[in-house]
């Protein structure tokens, strides 16, 4: 079926070309016929039937050149360029928009001049990243939309100018255009631009540090984007919103919006690739099409025009200019690749930082809750149980009859008191609070040692040395987790915990003779695992390293800047 489809399409193109030649030789087309053909080519382009639109617009161009109608020629080139634009062939689109503008300038059609200037500006700003040139074309487009008295098009053009200025962080220059849009959009605008307008308002309020209005604007943009079908504008909204949330330290939601941006961008890229794949499927070579369009124009040019073009081409074909162009292209390519790489690295850094901050926030919360619960159990519940036990003891002493229920109640209260005390010490070890990190770790090694595994404790520091309370607490629970991992997973018989100070850093080494693991395959461990410990140490501006060999044990090294008392 695919082969038959290609054969039929090829036959259609062949018959169409023969028909064009016969027609041009015998009958001169009318302006009405040519205009109808241009409109039909534009209509089917909007239905995403780009290959058919290109064929039809080529035929319309032949007619327009034959009747020497500059307005229709410009319209044809605009439609051809728009098709290439839809197919993300931006260089070809740029080429034909420029050709269309040359012919449009010879007419009084302000709307057509507006469209072409606006389309050229889009490519300069959003594809070539040459914002100064793009803004100049947008302003020229704005002049023509004013002459045409087309307020809707003025709003659209001013939206593009605002976006271009905001992209290069020139918010004050873009503000007058944004104010105009906000004032006139309710009356003259349309639903397709609501997402972009609210996003731009959010960007400006972010710049003006008006967080409340920025939040409202971004939320509106996302709502309109989800209700409509503006994937591209919605994706950019998620990106700008993630930047706003990140600056406001809402890392979790910033990461969620960044993920939404990546997902939408991937979908748009997939649609773009599918569109290109469909184009390839009908055997239409775009470069060959470009050459054929150029030939159509050349066939109808006068000898004088050909002579002038020949002179221009001869001037251009020089070694210096060709060399310069090649150099510029190469430099631009490397610049583009470098910029793209920097953007990708920046996004990865933001993602990594957000994840790290979320992990640290969770762990900080856990430590705070540990201290809070331990303090509450020790200072309140334990004290209440001790007081109740004391009153029962007095009551039992004064009572002439020894009550068995009183004795049982006293025993129950003492058991509860002991269990709460043990839980309080587990949440916040009393040895750590009273005697410090080294003493608590020494005791921890002794407690974890048993008939299956022996933990050796080595320290160059005195056990009575103290550091800042939060630092001791963090290091104690990190080392506790690492020792638990050794006990549970390593199947080691011997392990060593070594501590020493060096240039204001605490050096920690945990070595075991267990089964080891492949560090290359190590990814994520649930809970407070190695990845979370790595993030914790990195947030302290320290270093965390794992060396492990299968069946030869594991060595974990930590270097953490000390916070002194």
Short mmCIF file of C-alpha atoms in Angstrom, two decimals, residues 479-491 512 525 528-530 533 556:
data_model
loop_
_atom_site.label_atom_id
_atom_site.label_comp_id
_atom_site.label_asym_id
_atom_site.label_seq_id
_atom_site.Cartn_x
_atom_site.Cartn_y
_atom_site.Cartn_z
CA UNK A 479 27.76 6.94 61.26
CA UNK A 480 24.98 4.96 62.96
CA UNK A 481 23.29 4.38 59.59
CA UNK A 482 26.58 3.35 57.97
CA UNK A 483 27.34 0.86 60.79
CA UNK A 484 23.80 -0.53 60.48
CA UNK A 485 24.38 -1.03 56.73
CA UNK A 486 27.60 -2.93 57.50
CA UNK A 487 25.74 -5.16 60.00
CA UNK A 488 22.74 -5.82 57.73
CA UNK A 489 24.24 -6.07 54.25
CA UNK A 490 28.00 -6.62 54.23
CA UNK A 491 28.20 -10.12 55.83
CA UNK A 512 34.82 -3.86 56.53
CA UNK A 525 18.68 3.02 48.12
CA UNK A 528 18.21 7.27 54.63
CA UNK A 529 20.69 5.37 52.42
CA UNK A 530 24.05 6.09 50.84
CA UNK A 533 24.14 10.51 53.12
CA UNK A 556 33.69 4.52 53.11
#
